[in-house]
Coordinates of C-alpha atoms in Angstrom, one line a residue:
Chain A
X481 CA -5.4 0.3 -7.8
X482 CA -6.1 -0.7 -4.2
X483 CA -2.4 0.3 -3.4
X484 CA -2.9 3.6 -5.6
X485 CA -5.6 4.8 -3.1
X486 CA -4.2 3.6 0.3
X487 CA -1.2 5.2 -0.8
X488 CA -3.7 8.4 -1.3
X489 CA -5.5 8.2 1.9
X490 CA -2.0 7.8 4.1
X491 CA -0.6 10.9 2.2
X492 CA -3.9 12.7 3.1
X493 CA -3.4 11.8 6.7
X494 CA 0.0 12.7 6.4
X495 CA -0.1 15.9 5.2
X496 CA -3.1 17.0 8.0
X497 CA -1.7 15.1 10.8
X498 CA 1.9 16.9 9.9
X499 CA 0.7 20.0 10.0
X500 CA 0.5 20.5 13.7
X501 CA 3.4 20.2 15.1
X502 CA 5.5 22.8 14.8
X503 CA 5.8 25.8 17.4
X504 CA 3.7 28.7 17.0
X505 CA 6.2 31.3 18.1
X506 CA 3.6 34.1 19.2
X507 CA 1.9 31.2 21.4
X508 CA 4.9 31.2 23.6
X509 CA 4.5 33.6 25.8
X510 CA 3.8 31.6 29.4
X511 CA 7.5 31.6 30.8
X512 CA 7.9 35.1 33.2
X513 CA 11.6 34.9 32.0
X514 CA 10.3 35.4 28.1
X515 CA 10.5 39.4 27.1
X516 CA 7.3 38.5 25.4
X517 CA 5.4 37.1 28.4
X518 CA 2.0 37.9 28.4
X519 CA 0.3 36.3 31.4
X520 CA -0.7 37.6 34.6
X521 CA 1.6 40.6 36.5
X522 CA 4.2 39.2 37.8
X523 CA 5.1 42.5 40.1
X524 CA 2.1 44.2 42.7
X525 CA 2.4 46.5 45.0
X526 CA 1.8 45.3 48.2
X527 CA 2.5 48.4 50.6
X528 CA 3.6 52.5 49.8
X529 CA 3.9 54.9 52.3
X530 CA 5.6 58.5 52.4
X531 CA 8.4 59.2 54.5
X532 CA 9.7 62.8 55.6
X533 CA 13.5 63.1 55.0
X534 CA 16.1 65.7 55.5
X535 CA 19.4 66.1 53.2
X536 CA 21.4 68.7 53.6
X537 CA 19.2 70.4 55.5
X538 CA 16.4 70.5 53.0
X539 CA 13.6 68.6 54.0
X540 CA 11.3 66.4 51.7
X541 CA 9.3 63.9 50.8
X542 CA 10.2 60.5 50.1
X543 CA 7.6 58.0 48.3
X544 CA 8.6 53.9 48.7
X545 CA 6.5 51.7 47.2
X546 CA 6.4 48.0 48.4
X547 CA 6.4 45.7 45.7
X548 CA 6.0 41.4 45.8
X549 CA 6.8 39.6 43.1
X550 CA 4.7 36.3 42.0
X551 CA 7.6 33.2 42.5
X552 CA 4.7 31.0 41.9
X553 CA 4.5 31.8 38.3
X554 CA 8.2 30.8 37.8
X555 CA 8.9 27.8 36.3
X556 CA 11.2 27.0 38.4
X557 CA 12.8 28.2 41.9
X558 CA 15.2 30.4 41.1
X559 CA 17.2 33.3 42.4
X560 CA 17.0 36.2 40.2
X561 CA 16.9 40.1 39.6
X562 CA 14.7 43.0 39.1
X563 CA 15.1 46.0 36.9
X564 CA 12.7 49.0 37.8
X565 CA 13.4 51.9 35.0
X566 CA 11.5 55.5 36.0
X567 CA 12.3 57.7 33.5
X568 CA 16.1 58.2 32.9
X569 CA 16.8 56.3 36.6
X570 CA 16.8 52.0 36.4
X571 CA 17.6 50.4 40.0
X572 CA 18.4 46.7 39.8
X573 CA 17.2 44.2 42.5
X574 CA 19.0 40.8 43.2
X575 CA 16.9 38.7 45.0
X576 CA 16.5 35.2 46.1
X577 CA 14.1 33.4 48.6
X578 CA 15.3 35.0 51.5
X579 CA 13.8 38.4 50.7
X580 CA 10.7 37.1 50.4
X581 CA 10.3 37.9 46.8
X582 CA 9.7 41.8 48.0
X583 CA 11.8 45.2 47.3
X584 CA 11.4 48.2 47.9
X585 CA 11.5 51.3 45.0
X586 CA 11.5 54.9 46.3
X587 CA 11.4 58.1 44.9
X588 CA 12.6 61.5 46.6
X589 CA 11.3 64.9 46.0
X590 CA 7.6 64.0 45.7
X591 CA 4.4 66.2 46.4
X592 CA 1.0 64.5 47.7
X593 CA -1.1 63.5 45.4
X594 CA 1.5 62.2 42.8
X595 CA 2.0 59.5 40.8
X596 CA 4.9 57.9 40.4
X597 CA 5.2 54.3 38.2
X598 CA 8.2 52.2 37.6
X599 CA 8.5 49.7 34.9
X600 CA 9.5 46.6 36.5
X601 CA 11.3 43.6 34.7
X602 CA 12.2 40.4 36.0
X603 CA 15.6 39.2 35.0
X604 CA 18.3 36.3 35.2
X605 CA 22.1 36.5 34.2
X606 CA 22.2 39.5 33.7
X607 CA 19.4 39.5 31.0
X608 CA 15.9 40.7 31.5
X609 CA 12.4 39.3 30.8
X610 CA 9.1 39.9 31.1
X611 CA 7.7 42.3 33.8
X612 CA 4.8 45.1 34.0
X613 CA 4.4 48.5 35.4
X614 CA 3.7 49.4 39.2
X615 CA 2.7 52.7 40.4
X616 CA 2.0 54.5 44.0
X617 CA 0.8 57.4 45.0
X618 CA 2.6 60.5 47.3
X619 CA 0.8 61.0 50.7
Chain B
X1149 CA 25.3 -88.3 -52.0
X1150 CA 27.1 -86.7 -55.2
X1151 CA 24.0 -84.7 -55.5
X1152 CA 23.2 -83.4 -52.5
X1153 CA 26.7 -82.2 -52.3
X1154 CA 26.5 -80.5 -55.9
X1155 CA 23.2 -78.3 -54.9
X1156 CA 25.1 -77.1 -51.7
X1157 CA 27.9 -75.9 -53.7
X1158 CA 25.3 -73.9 -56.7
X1159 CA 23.5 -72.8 -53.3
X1160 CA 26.5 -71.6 -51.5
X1161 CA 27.4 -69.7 -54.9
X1162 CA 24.2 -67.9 -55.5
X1163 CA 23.6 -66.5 -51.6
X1164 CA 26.4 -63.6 -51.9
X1165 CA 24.3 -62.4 -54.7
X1166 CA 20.9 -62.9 -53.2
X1167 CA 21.4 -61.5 -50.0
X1168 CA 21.1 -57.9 -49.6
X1169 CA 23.3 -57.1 -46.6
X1170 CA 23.1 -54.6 -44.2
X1171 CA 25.6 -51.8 -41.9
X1172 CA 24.5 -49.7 -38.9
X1173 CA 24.5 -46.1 -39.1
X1174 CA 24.6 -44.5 -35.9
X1175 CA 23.3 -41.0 -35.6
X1176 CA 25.7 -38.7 -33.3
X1177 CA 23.7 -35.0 -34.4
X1178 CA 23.3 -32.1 -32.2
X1179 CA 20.9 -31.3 -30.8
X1180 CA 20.9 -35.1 -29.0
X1181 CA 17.5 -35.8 -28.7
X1182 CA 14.4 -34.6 -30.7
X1183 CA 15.8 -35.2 -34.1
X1184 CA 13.9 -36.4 -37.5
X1185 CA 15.4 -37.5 -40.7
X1186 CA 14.1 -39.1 -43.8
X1187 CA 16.3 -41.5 -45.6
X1188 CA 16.9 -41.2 -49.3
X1189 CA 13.7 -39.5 -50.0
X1190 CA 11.1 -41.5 -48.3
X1191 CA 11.1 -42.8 -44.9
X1192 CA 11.0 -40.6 -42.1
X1193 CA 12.4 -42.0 -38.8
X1194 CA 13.4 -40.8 -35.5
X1195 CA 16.1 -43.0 -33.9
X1196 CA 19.6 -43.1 -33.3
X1197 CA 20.7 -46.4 -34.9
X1198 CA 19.5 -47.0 -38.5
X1199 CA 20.1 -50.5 -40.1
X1200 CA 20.3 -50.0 -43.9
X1201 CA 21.7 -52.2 -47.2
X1202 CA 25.2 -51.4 -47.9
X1203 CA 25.9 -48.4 -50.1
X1204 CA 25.2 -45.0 -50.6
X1205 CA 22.0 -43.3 -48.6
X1206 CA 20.6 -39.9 -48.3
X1207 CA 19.8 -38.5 -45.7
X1208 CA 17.7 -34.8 -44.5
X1209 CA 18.3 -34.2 -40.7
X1210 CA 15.9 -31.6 -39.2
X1211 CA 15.4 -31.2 -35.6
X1212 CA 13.2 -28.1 -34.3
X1213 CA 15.0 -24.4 -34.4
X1214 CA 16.9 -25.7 -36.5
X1215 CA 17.6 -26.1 -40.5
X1216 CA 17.2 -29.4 -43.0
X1217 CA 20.7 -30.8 -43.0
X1218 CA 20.9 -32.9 -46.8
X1219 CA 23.8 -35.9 -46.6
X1220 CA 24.6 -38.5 -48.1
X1221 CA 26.7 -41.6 -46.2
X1222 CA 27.7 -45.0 -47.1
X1223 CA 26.8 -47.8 -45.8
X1224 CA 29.0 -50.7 -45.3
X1225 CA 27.8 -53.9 -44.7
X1226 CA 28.2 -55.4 -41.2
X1227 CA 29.7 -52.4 -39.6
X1228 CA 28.4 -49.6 -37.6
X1229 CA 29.2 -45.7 -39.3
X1230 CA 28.8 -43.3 -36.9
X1231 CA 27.4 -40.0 -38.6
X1232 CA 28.8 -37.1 -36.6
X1233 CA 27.1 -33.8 -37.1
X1234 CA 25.8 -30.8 -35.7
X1235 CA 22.5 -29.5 -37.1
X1236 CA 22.8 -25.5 -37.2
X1237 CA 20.6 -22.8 -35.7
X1238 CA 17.8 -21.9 -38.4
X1239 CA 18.2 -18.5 -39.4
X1240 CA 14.4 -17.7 -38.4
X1241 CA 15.3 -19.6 -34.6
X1242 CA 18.5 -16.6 -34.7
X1243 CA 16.0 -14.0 -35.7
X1244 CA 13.4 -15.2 -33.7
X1245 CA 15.9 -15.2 -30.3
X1246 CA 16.9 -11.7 -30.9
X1247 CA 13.4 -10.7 -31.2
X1248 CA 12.8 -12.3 -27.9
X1249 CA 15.8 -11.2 -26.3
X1250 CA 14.7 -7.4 -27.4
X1251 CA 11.0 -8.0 -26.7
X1252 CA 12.1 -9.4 -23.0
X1253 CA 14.7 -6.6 -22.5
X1254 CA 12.3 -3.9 -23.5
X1255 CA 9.3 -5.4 -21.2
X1256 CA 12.0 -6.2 -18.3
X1257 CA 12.9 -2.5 -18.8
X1258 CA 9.7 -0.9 -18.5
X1259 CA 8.0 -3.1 -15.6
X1260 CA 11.6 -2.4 -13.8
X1261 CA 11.7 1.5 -13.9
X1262 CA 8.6 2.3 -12.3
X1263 CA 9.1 -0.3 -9.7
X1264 CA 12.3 1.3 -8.7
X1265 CA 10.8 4.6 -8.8
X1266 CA 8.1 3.4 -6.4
X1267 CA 11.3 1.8 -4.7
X1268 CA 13.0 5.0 -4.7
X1269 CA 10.2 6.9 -3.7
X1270 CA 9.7 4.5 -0.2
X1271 CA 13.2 5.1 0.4
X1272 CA 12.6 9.2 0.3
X1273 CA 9.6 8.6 2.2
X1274 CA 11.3 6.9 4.8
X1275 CA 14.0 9.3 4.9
X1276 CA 11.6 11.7 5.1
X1277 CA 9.7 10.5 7.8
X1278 CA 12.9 9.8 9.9
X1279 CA 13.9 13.8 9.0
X1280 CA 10.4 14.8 10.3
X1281 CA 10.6 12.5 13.7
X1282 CA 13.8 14.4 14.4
X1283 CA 12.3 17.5 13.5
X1284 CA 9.5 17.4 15.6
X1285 CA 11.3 15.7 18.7
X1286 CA 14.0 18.7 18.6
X1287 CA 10.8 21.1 18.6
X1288 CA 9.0 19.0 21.7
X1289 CA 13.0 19.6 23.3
X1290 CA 12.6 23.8 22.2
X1291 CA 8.9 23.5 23.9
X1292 CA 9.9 21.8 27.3
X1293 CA 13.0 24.2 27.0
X1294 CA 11.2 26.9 27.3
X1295 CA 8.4 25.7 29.8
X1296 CA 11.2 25.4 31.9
X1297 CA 14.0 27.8 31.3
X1298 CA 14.6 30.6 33.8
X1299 CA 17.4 32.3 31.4
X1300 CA 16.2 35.5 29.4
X1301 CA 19.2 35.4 27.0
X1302 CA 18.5 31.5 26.2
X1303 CA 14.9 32.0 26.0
X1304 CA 15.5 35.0 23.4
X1305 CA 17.9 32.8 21.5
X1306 CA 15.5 30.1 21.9
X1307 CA 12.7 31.7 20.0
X1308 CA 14.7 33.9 18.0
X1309 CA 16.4 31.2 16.4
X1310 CA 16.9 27.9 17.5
X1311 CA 12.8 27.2 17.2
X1312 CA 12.3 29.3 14.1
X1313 CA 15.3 26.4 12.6
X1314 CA 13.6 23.5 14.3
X1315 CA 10.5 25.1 12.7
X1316 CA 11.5 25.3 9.2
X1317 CA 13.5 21.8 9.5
X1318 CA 9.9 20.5 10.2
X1319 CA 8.5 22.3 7.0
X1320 CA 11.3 20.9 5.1
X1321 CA 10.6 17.3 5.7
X1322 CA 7.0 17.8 5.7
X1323 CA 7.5 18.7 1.9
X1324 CA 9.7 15.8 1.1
X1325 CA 7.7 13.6 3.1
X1326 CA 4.8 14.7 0.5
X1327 CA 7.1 14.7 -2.2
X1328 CA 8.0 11.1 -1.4
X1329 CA 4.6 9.7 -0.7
X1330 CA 3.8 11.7 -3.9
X1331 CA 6.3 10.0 -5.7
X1332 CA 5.4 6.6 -4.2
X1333 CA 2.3 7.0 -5.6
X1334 CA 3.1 7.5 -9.0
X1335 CA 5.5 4.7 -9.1
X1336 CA 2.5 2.3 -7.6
X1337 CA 0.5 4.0 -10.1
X1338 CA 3.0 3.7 -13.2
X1339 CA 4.1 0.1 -12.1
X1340 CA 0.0 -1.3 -11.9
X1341 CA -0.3 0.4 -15.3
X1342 CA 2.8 -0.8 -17.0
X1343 CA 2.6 -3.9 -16.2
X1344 CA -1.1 -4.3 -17.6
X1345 CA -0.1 -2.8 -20.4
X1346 CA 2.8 -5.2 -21.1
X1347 CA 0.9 -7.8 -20.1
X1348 CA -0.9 -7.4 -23.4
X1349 CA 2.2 -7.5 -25.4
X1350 CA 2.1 -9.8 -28.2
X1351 CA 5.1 -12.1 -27.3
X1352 CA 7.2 -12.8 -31.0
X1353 CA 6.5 -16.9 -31.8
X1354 CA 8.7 -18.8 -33.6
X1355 CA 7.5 -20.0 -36.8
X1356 CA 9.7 -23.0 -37.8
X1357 CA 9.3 -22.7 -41.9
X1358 CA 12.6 -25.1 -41.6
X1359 CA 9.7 -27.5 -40.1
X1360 CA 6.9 -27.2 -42.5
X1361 CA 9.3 -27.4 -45.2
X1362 CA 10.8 -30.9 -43.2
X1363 CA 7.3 -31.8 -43.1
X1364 CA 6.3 -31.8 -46.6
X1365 CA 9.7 -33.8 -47.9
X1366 CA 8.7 -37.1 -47.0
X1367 CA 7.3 -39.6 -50.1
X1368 CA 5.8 -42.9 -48.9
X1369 CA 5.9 -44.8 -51.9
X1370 CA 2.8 -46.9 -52.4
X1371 CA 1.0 -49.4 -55.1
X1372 CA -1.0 -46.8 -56.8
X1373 CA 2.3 -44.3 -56.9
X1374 CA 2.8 -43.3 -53.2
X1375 CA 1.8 -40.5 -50.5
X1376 CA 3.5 -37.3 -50.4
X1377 CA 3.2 -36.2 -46.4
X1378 CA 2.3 -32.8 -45.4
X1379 CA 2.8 -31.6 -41.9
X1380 CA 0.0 -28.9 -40.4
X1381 CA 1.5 -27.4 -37.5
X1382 CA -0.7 -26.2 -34.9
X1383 CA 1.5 -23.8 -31.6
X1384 CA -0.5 -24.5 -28.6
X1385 CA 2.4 -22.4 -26.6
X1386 CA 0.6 -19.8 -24.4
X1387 CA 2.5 -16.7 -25.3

């Protein structure tokens, strides 16, 4: 009988003790490289100013937005890229340490006083991660 | 001198007659040892070598489990007869045997069963608990993986499917590792109550009737007409 409820108890543990460890999928969401990451922006703007340019003889106004990306919250150094998608137009960004984890997305045509956001994404192999959206404003 | 010589010879014609002379029966039975017999009737002995007067003697052999063996042998004087003979398996000893063959078969049986269920059930547990070790040390692997990965397409692959499998590999053993303990359990359970329950068993005892009856042939004759001997057997044998 002593056996019977040692066998009991170590089942009990078992089962509660067991229970833990597997992965709780929606948990995961740390790495920068994960689609799902959900931690602090990786992408700020950092500078934006509006430029005056002339094409073709028309002239007009050019917005660029400075934007730094957080290395620190890669897991590891790493060289990688950057997708920026505004509206029907995506620009991809290869970068590495030399570019001091900054690029530069620009928009033609603008009038002062408007918006303009790009949805950023950070990327590796040709595959794209998590990212968030960065916006400036026309001068 | 004429005389002495005359009652030597009506002497030495009257001892042949007056003499009872004896032989040696020697007793070869099986079984070799533990043997009784009673000689023509009336004295029970238990030795190998018998001296007895010449002529015709009957004899009951009876040794335990087995039955009362009636012969008769001659004597001759001054010679040893060896009487050569194997004393049979009693019909209740044969019956008795193959109830105790059955009766230890059929308790062997049920104390072995649960005990290699509970056997049986350590072994799945300890399969089980080997599956769930590798389970969860692949899922630790999926979890530094990702801490560490820089690759989009392998962290999508990672949670799409390589930890969801690692994940459902865990649940699997988990189960059998309960299903095993479970298992276990009942075997501990079934083998502690099986084995008091055989332990109460009655245990078939051999009632020698071949004995009793032995026991009650013997006639000591006596000067008021003799003593017929009755045996009262008591089994002292722990079943």
């Amino acid at each position: 009988m002593k056996h019977a409820h040692l066998l009991l108890i170590l089942a009990v543990l078992c089962t509660t003790a067991c229970k833990k460890d597997e992965i709780d999928l929606s948990s995961l969401t740390s790495n920068p490289f994960d689609a799902e990451y959900n931690g602090d922006p990786i992408f700020a703007m950092v500078d934006q100013e509006t430029v005056e340019q002339t094409i073709s003889g028309v002239v007009q106004q050019r917005l660029n937005v400075t934007v730094s990306v957080r290395s620190d919250l890669f897991p590891i150094a790493t060289s990688y890229q950057v997708r920026a998608v505004r509206g029907s137009t995506t620009q991809v960004f290869f970068l590495n340490a030399q570019d001091h984890d900054r690029f530069v997305v620009s928009v033609a045509g603008v009038s002062p006083g408007d918006v303009e956001c790009w949805s950023l994404q950070l990327g590796n192999a040709g595959e794209f991660g998590g990212g968030n959206d960065v916006c400036g404003t026309a001068e | 001198m004429f005389r002495s010589l005359a009652s030597l010879f009506i002497a030495s014609c009257f001892l042949p007659v007056c003499a009872q002379e004896t032989g040696t029966l020697r007793m070869l039975i099986d079984p070799g040892h533990d043997f009784s017999f009673i000689v023509d009737h009336k004295h029970r002995m238990q030795q190998r070598e018998v001296k007895l007067s010449e002529g015709l003697h009957h004899f009951s052999i009876w040794a335990p489990e087995r039955v009362i063996v009636d012969t008769t042998v001659f004597v001759i004087a001054d010679r040893t007869t060896d009487l050569l003979l194997r004393l049979p398996f009693s019909a209740d000893h044969l019956e008795y045997r193959k109830q105790l063959a059955n009766y230890q078969t059929k308790k062997r049986w049920v104390r072995t069963v649960p005990i290699v269920a509970m056997a049986g059930g350590l072994v799945w547990s300890g399969i089980s608990i080997g599956q769930y070790g590798k389970a969860k040390k692949a899922l630790d692997k999926d979890r530094a993986d990702y801490e560490i990965n820089v690759d989009p397409g392998t962290l999508s692959t990672l949670k799409g499917s390589t930890i969801p499998a690692h994940n459902a590999d865990l649940k699997k053993a988990r189960t059998s590792l309960i299903g095993g303990l479970a298992f276990t359990a009942i075997g501990a359970g079934a083998t502690y109550y099986l084995f008091r329950l055989t332990s109460k068993w009655d245990r078939p005892l051999f009632d020698d009737r071949e004995k009793v009856r032995f026991d009650g042939m013997a006639w000591i004759p006596g000067a008021q007409g003799g003593i017929l001997m009755a045996g009262l057997t008591i089994d002292l044998s722990r079943p």
